[in-house]
Amino acid sequence: MNLRYGLFLVGITLSGAPMVTHARTLECQGTIVSEGDTEQQLLDACGEPTSRQGANWQYDIPGSLPVVVTLGEGLIMF
């Protein structure tokens, strides 16, 4: 297979895949939450997540990729 054609196929495949980012900090409504902050601080700053899958909470930030925040023992672990 031609290398250029292979790269094209990879690009087409990835363009349809949902993109989610894992961040070290998250800004919501002017408040920044970061690793080590509590679950309550996250809820106060960002509200309820768009979805929850166990310890992974997803936030859909307007104008940005979705962000997944991982919680452990009540603290943000990103």
Short mmCIF file of the N, C-alpha and C atoms (twelve columns), coordinates in Angstrom:
data_MODEL
# 
_entry.id   MODEL 
# 
loop_
_atom_site.group_PDB 
_atom_site.id 
_atom_site.type_symbol 
_atom_site.label_atom_id 
_atom_site.label_alt_id 
_atom_site.label_comp_id 
_atom_site.label_asym_id 
_atom_site.label_seq_id 
_atom_site.Cartn_x 
_atom_site.Cartn_y 
_atom_site.Cartn_z 
_atom_site.pdbx_PDB_model_num 
ATOM 1   N N  . MET A 1  0.850   -1.177 0.000  1 
ATOM 2   C CA . MET A 1  0.000   0.000  0.000  1 
ATOM 3   C C  . MET A 1  0.896   1.241  0.000  1 
ATOM 4   N N  . ASN A 2  0.496   2.204  -0.718 1 
ATOM 5   C CA . ASN A 2  1.197   3.477  -0.799 1 
ATOM 6   C C  . ASN A 2  1.131   4.172  0.566  1 
ATOM 7   N N  . LEU A 3  2.278   4.692  1.031  1 
ATOM 8   C CA . LEU A 3  2.342   5.349  2.337  1 
ATOM 9   C C  . LEU A 3  1.384   6.531  2.421  1 
ATOM 10  N N  . ARG A 4  1.308   7.313  1.382  1 
ATOM 11  C CA . ARG A 4  0.421   8.482  1.374  1 
ATOM 12  C C  . ARG A 4  -1.041  8.042  1.511  1 
ATOM 13  N N  . TYR A 5  -1.408  6.964  0.814  1 
ATOM 14  C CA . TYR A 5  -2.773  6.445  0.889  1 
ATOM 15  C C  . TYR A 5  -3.067  5.927  2.308  1 
ATOM 16  N N  . GLY A 6  -2.081  5.241  2.911  1 
ATOM 17  C CA . GLY A 6  -2.245  4.727  4.276  1 
ATOM 18  C C  . GLY A 6  -2.456  5.851  5.275  1 
ATOM 19  N N  . LEU A 7  -1.666  6.913  5.156  1 
ATOM 20  C CA . LEU A 7  -1.835  8.064  6.053  1 
ATOM 21  C C  . LEU A 7  -3.187  8.729  5.845  1 
ATOM 22  N N  . PHE A 8  -3.649  8.760  4.608  1 
ATOM 23  C CA . PHE A 8  -4.965  9.321  4.309  1 
ATOM 24  C C  . PHE A 8  -6.051  8.519  5.028  1 
ATOM 25  N N  . LEU A 9  -5.947  7.190  4.973  1 
ATOM 26  C CA . LEU A 9  -6.948  6.337  5.627  1 
ATOM 27  C C  . LEU A 9  -6.937  6.526  7.146  1 
ATOM 28  N N  . VAL A 10 -5.751  6.649  7.717  1 
ATOM 29  C CA . VAL A 10 -5.656  6.892  9.156  1 
ATOM 30  C C  . VAL A 10 -6.309  8.227  9.504  1 
ATOM 31  N N  . GLY A 11 -6.032  9.247  8.716  1 
ATOM 32  C CA . GLY A 11 -6.622  10.565 8.958  1 
ATOM 33  C C  . GLY A 11 -8.131  10.549 8.877  1 
ATOM 34  N N  . ILE A 12 -8.660  9.865  7.881  1 
ATOM 35  C CA . ILE A 12 -10.118 9.761  7.726  1 
ATOM 36  C C  . ILE A 12 -10.722 9.020  8.913  1 
ATOM 37  N N  . THR A 13 -10.082 7.941  9.337  1 
ATOM 38  C CA . THR A 13 -10.583 7.151  10.463 1 
ATOM 39  C C  . THR A 13 -10.599 7.974  11.740 1 
ATOM 40  N N  . LEU A 14 -9.518  8.681  12.020 1 
ATOM 41  C CA . LEU A 14 -9.432  9.467  13.248 1 
ATOM 42  C C  . LEU A 14 -10.352 10.679 13.233 1 
ATOM 43  N N  . SER A 15 -10.643 11.216 12.061 1 
ATOM 44  C CA . SER A 15 -11.487 12.406 12.008 1 
ATOM 45  C C  . SER A 15 -12.909 12.108 12.465 1 
ATOM 46  N N  . GLY A 16 -13.329 10.863 12.388 1 
ATOM 47  C CA . GLY A 16 -14.669 10.500 12.832 1 
ATOM 48  C C  . GLY A 16 -14.723 10.084 14.285 1 
ATOM 49  N N  . ALA A 17 -13.562 9.910  14.910 1 
ATOM 50  C CA . ALA A 17 -13.516 9.469  16.299 1 
ATOM 51  C C  . ALA A 17 -13.733 10.644 17.233 1 
ATOM 52  N N  . PRO A 18 -14.512 10.444 18.302 1 
ATOM 53  C CA . PRO A 18 -14.688 11.536 19.255 1 
ATOM 54  C C  . PRO A 18 -13.366 11.822 19.963 1 
ATOM 55  N N  . MET A 19 -13.106 13.094 20.182 1 
ATOM 56  C CA . MET A 19 -11.863 13.480 20.839 1 
ATOM 57  C C  . MET A 19 -12.195 13.930 22.255 1 
ATOM 58  N N  . VAL A 20 -11.493 13.380 23.203 1 
ATOM 59  C CA . VAL A 20 -11.642 13.753 24.603 1 
ATOM 60  C C  . VAL A 20 -10.243 14.020 25.130 1 
ATOM 61  N N  . THR A 21 -10.103 15.037 25.928 1 
ATOM 62  C CA . THR A 21 -8.795  15.368 26.464 1 
ATOM 63  C C  . THR A 21 -8.776  15.184 27.974 1 
ATOM 64  N N  . HIS A 22 -7.641  14.799 28.479 1 
ATOM 65  C CA . HIS A 22 -7.425  14.732 29.916 1 
ATOM 66  C C  . HIS A 22 -6.558  15.928 30.270 1 
ATOM 67  N N  . ALA A 23 -6.992  16.725 31.192 1 
ATOM 68  C CA . ALA A 23 -6.279  17.955 31.521 1 
ATOM 69  C C  . ALA A 23 -5.737  17.895 32.940 1 
ATOM 70  N N  . ARG A 24 -4.809  18.770 33.246 1 
ATOM 71  C CA . ARG A 24 -4.268  18.901 34.601 1 
ATOM 72  C C  . ARG A 24 -5.013  19.976 35.386 1 
ATOM 73  N N  . THR A 25 -5.630  20.907 34.685 1 
ATOM 74  C CA . THR A 25 -6.479  21.919 35.306 1 
ATOM 75  C C  . THR A 25 -7.712  22.088 34.437 1 
ATOM 76  N N  . LEU A 26 -8.725  22.633 35.018 1 
ATOM 77  C CA . LEU A 26 -9.972  22.885 34.303 1 
ATOM 78  C C  . LEU A 26 -10.511 24.224 34.772 1 
ATOM 79  N N  . GLU A 27 -10.865 25.068 33.818 1 
ATOM 80  C CA . GLU A 27 -11.442 26.370 34.156 1 
ATOM 81  C C  . GLU A 27 -12.920 26.351 33.820 1 
ATOM 82  N N  . CYS A 28 -13.724 26.686 34.812 1 
ATOM 83  C CA . CYS A 28 -15.170 26.759 34.630 1 
ATOM 84  C C  . CYS A 28 -15.649 28.091 35.197 1 
ATOM 85  N N  . GLN A 29 -16.261 28.881 34.367 1 
ATOM 86  C CA . GLN A 29 -16.845 30.152 34.785 1 
ATOM 87  C C  . GLN A 29 -15.850 30.995 35.592 1 
ATOM 88  N N  . GLY A 30 -14.588 31.024 35.135 1 
ATOM 89  C CA . GLY A 30 -13.579 31.852 35.771 1 
ATOM 90  C C  . GLY A 30 -12.903 31.236 36.982 1 
ATOM 91  N N  . THR A 31 -13.308 30.032 37.381 1 
ATOM 92  C CA . THR A 31 -12.690 29.349 38.510 1 
ATOM 93  C C  . THR A 31 -11.867 28.185 37.991 1 
ATOM 94  N N  . ILE A 32 -10.651 28.047 38.488 1 
ATOM 95  C CA . ILE A 32 -9.778  26.956 38.068 1 
ATOM 96  C C  . ILE A 32 -9.758  25.890 39.151 1 
ATOM 97  N N  . VAL A 33 -9.982  24.647 38.735 1 
ATOM 98  C CA . VAL A 33 -9.829  23.501 39.634 1 
ATOM 99  C C  . VAL A 33 -8.658  22.684 39.108 1 
ATOM 100 N N  . SER A 34 -7.944  22.053 40.019 1 
ATOM 101 C CA . SER A 34 -6.768  21.295 39.619 1 
ATOM 102 C C  . SER A 34 -6.615  20.055 40.478 1 
ATOM 103 N N  . GLU A 35 -5.618  19.255 40.121 1 
ATOM 104 C CA . GLU A 35 -5.348  18.015 40.832 1 
ATOM 105 C C  . GLU A 35 -5.204  18.278 42.323 1 
ATOM 106 N N  . GLY A 36 -5.873  17.455 43.129 1 
ATOM 107 C CA . GLY A 36 -5.830  17.615 44.577 1 
ATOM 108 C C  . GLY A 36 -7.026  18.362 45.135 1 
ATOM 109 N N  . ASP A 37 -7.748  19.108 44.289 1 
ATOM 110 C CA . ASP A 37 -8.971  19.769 44.748 1 
ATOM 111 C C  . ASP A 37 -10.043 18.706 45.017 1 
ATOM 112 N N  . THR A 38 -11.013 19.073 45.807 1 
ATOM 113 C CA . THR A 38 -12.043 18.111 46.192 1 
ATOM 114 C C  . THR A 38 -13.147 18.010 45.141 1 
ATOM 115 N N  . GLU A 39 -13.888 16.919 45.244 1 
ATOM 116 C CA . GLU A 39 -15.052 16.711 44.380 1 
ATOM 117 C C  . GLU A 39 -16.028 17.870 44.538 1 
ATOM 118 N N  . GLN A 40 -16.213 18.340 45.760 1 
ATOM 119 C CA . GLN A 40 -17.144 19.448 45.996 1 
ATOM 120 C C  . GLN A 40 -16.651 20.730 45.347 1 
ATOM 121 N N  . GLN A 41 -15.339 20.986 45.365 1 
ATOM 122 C CA . GLN A 41 -14.793 22.167 44.689 1 
ATOM 123 C C  . GLN A 41 -15.054 22.081 43.182 1 
ATOM 124 N N  . LEU A 42 -14.919 20.883 42.621 1 
ATOM 125 C CA . LEU A 42 -15.208 20.674 41.202 1 
ATOM 126 C C  . LEU A 42 -16.675 20.952 40.911 1 
ATOM 127 N N  . LEU A 43 -17.566 20.408 41.729 1 
ATOM 128 C CA . LEU A 43 -19.005 20.633 41.528 1 
ATOM 129 C C  . LEU A 43 -19.364 22.108 41.694 1 
ATOM 130 N N  . ASP A 44 -18.767 22.777 42.680 1 
ATOM 131 C CA . ASP A 44 -19.048 24.196 42.896 1 
ATOM 132 C C  . ASP A 44 -18.605 25.036 41.694 1 
ATOM 133 N N  . ALA A 45 -17.453 24.697 41.124 1 
ATOM 134 C CA . ALA A 45 -16.914 25.484 40.011 1 
ATOM 135 C C  . ALA A 45 -17.575 25.148 38.683 1 
ATOM 136 N N  . CYS A 46 -17.796 23.873 38.437 1 
ATOM 137 C CA . CYS A 46 -18.218 23.436 37.095 1 
ATOM 138 C C  . CYS A 46 -19.631 22.859 37.036 1 
ATOM 139 N N  . GLY A 47 -20.237 22.631 38.169 1 
ATOM 140 C CA . GLY A 47 -21.571 22.037 38.169 1 
ATOM 141 C C  . GLY A 47 -21.517 20.548 37.886 1 
ATOM 142 N N  . GLU A 48 -22.674 19.989 37.577 1 
ATOM 143 C CA . GLU A 48 -22.768 18.564 37.286 1 
ATOM 144 C C  . GLU A 48 -22.079 18.255 35.960 1 
ATOM 145 N N  . PRO A 49 -21.377 17.132 35.885 1 
ATOM 146 C CA . PRO A 49 -20.729 16.770 34.624 1 
ATOM 147 C C  . PRO A 49 -21.762 16.382 33.572 1 
ATOM 148 N N  . THR A 50 -21.328 16.418 32.318 1 
ATOM 149 C CA . THR A 50 -22.188 15.989 31.214 1 
ATOM 150 C C  . THR A 50 -22.486 14.507 31.342 1 
ATOM 151 N N  . SER A 51 -21.482 13.734 31.748 1 
ATOM 152 C CA . SER A 51 -21.678 12.301 31.980 1 
ATOM 153 C C  . SER A 51 -20.707 11.824 33.044 1 
ATOM 154 N N  . ARG A 52 -21.088 10.722 33.690 1 
ATOM 155 C CA . ARG A 52 -20.246 10.083 34.698 1 
ATOM 156 C C  . ARG A 52 -20.111 8.616  34.334 1 
ATOM 157 N N  . GLN A 53 -18.887 8.150  34.299 1 
ATOM 158 C CA . GLN A 53 -18.624 6.728  34.107 1 
ATOM 159 C C  . GLN A 53 -17.684 6.315  35.222 1 
ATOM 160 N N  . GLY A 54 -18.266 5.896  36.335 1 
ATOM 161 C CA . GLY A 54 -17.474 5.561  37.513 1 
ATOM 162 C C  . GLY A 54 -16.766 6.783  38.035 1 
ATOM 163 N N  . ALA A 55 -15.443 6.687  38.147 1 
ATOM 164 C CA . ALA A 55 -14.640 7.793  38.678 1 
ATOM 165 C C  . ALA A 55 -14.310 8.832  37.623 1 
ATOM 166 N N  . ASN A 56 -14.707 8.604  36.378 1 
ATOM 167 C CA . ASN A 56 -14.416 9.541  35.289 1 
ATOM 168 C C  . ASN A 56 -15.641 10.401 34.990 1 
ATOM 169 N N  . TRP A 57 -15.476 11.679 35.186 1 
ATOM 170 C CA . TRP A 57 -16.545 12.636 34.907 1 
ATOM 171 C C  . TRP A 57 -16.170 13.423 33.670 1 
ATOM 172 N N  . GLN A 58 -17.101 13.545 32.735 1 
ATOM 173 C CA . GLN A 58 -16.837 14.293 31.510 1 
ATOM 174 C C  . GLN A 58 -17.565 15.624 31.538 1 
ATOM 175 N N  . TYR A 59 -16.824 16.675 31.184 1 
ATOM 176 C CA . TYR A 59 -17.388 18.013 31.061 1 
ATOM 177 C C  . TYR A 59 -17.238 18.469 29.616 1 
ATOM 178 N N  . ASP A 60 -18.323 18.914 29.017 1 
ATOM 179 C CA . ASP A 60 -18.305 19.462 27.664 1 
ATOM 180 C C  . ASP A 60 -18.229 20.976 27.792 1 
ATOM 181 N N  . ILE A 61 -17.050 21.508 27.568 1 
ATOM 182 C CA . ILE A 61 -16.790 22.937 27.704 1 
ATOM 183 C C  . ILE A 61 -17.035 23.598 26.348 1 
ATOM 184 N N  . PRO A 62 -17.914 24.602 26.257 1 
ATOM 185 C CA . PRO A 62 -18.164 25.264 24.976 1 
ATOM 186 C C  . PRO A 62 -16.865 25.810 24.368 1 
ATOM 187 N N  . GLY A 63 -16.675 25.562 23.082 1 
ATOM 188 C CA . GLY A 63 -15.501 26.049 22.370 1 
ATOM 189 C C  . GLY A 63 -14.245 25.242 22.638 1 
ATOM 190 N N  . SER A 64 -14.385 24.068 23.252 1 
ATOM 191 C CA . SER A 64 -13.238 23.249 23.608 1 
ATOM 192 C C  . SER A 64 -13.595 21.776 23.442 1 
ATOM 193 N N  . LEU A 65 -12.585 20.929 23.477 1 
ATOM 194 C CA . LEU A 65 -12.838 19.492 23.472 1 
ATOM 195 C C  . LEU A 65 -13.422 19.090 24.823 1 
ATOM 196 N N  . PRO A 66 -14.186 17.999 24.856 1 
ATOM 197 C CA . PRO A 66 -14.649 17.498 26.155 1 
ATOM 198 C C  . PRO A 66 -13.455 17.171 27.053 1 
ATOM 199 N N  . VAL A 67 -13.626 17.379 28.353 1 
ATOM 200 C CA . VAL A 67 -12.569 17.129 29.319 1 
ATOM 201 C C  . VAL A 67 -13.040 16.056 30.289 1 
ATOM 202 N N  . VAL A 68 -12.179 15.063 30.542 1 
ATOM 203 C CA . VAL A 68 -12.482 14.019 31.510 1 
ATOM 204 C C  . VAL A 68 -11.685 14.287 32.777 1 
ATOM 205 N N  . VAL A 69 -12.400 14.310 33.902 1 
ATOM 206 C CA . VAL A 69 -11.779 14.501 35.205 1 
ATOM 207 C C  . VAL A 69 -11.919 13.181 35.955 1 
ATOM 208 N N  . THR A 70 -10.805 12.653 36.457 1 
ATOM 209 C CA . THR A 70 -10.830 11.416 37.234 1 
ATOM 210 C C  . THR A 70 -10.774 11.756 38.707 1 
ATOM 211 N N  . LEU A 71 -11.666 11.120 39.463 1 
ATOM 212 C CA . LEU A 71 -11.729 11.334 40.901 1 
ATOM 213 C C  . LEU A 71 -11.288 10.082 41.631 1 
ATOM 214 N N  . GLY A 72 -10.604 10.270 42.730 1 
ATOM 215 C CA . GLY A 72 -10.202 9.157  43.578 1 
ATOM 216 C C  . GLY A 72 -10.218 9.592  45.023 1 
ATOM 217 N N  . GLU A 73 -10.954 8.864  45.851 1 
ATOM 218 C CA . GLU A 73 -11.086 9.194  47.277 1 
ATOM 219 C C  . GLU A 73 -11.567 10.622 47.491 1 
ATOM 220 N N  . GLY A 74 -12.454 11.088 46.596 1 
ATOM 221 C CA . GLY A 74 -13.042 12.412 46.734 1 
ATOM 222 C C  . GLY A 74 -12.183 13.560 46.251 1 
ATOM 223 N N  . LEU A 75 -11.029 13.234 45.623 1 
ATOM 224 C CA . LEU A 75 -10.117 14.264 45.133 1 
ATOM 225 C C  . LEU A 75 -9.925  14.143 43.632 1 
ATOM 226 N N  . ILE A 76 -9.673  15.295 42.990 1 
ATOM 227 C CA . ILE A 76 -9.389  15.292 41.559 1 
ATOM 228 C C  . ILE A 76 -8.009  14.700 41.344 1 
ATOM 229 N N  . MET A 77 -7.944  13.729 40.411 1 
ATOM 230 C CA . MET A 77 -6.677  13.079 40.113 1 
ATOM 231 C C  . MET A 77 -6.228  13.357 38.682 1 
ATOM 232 N N  . PHE A 78 -7.096  13.918 37.842 1 
ATOM 233 C CA . PHE A 78 -6.855  14.121 36.421 1 
ATOM 234 C C  . PHE A 78 -6.120  12.923 35.926 1 
# 
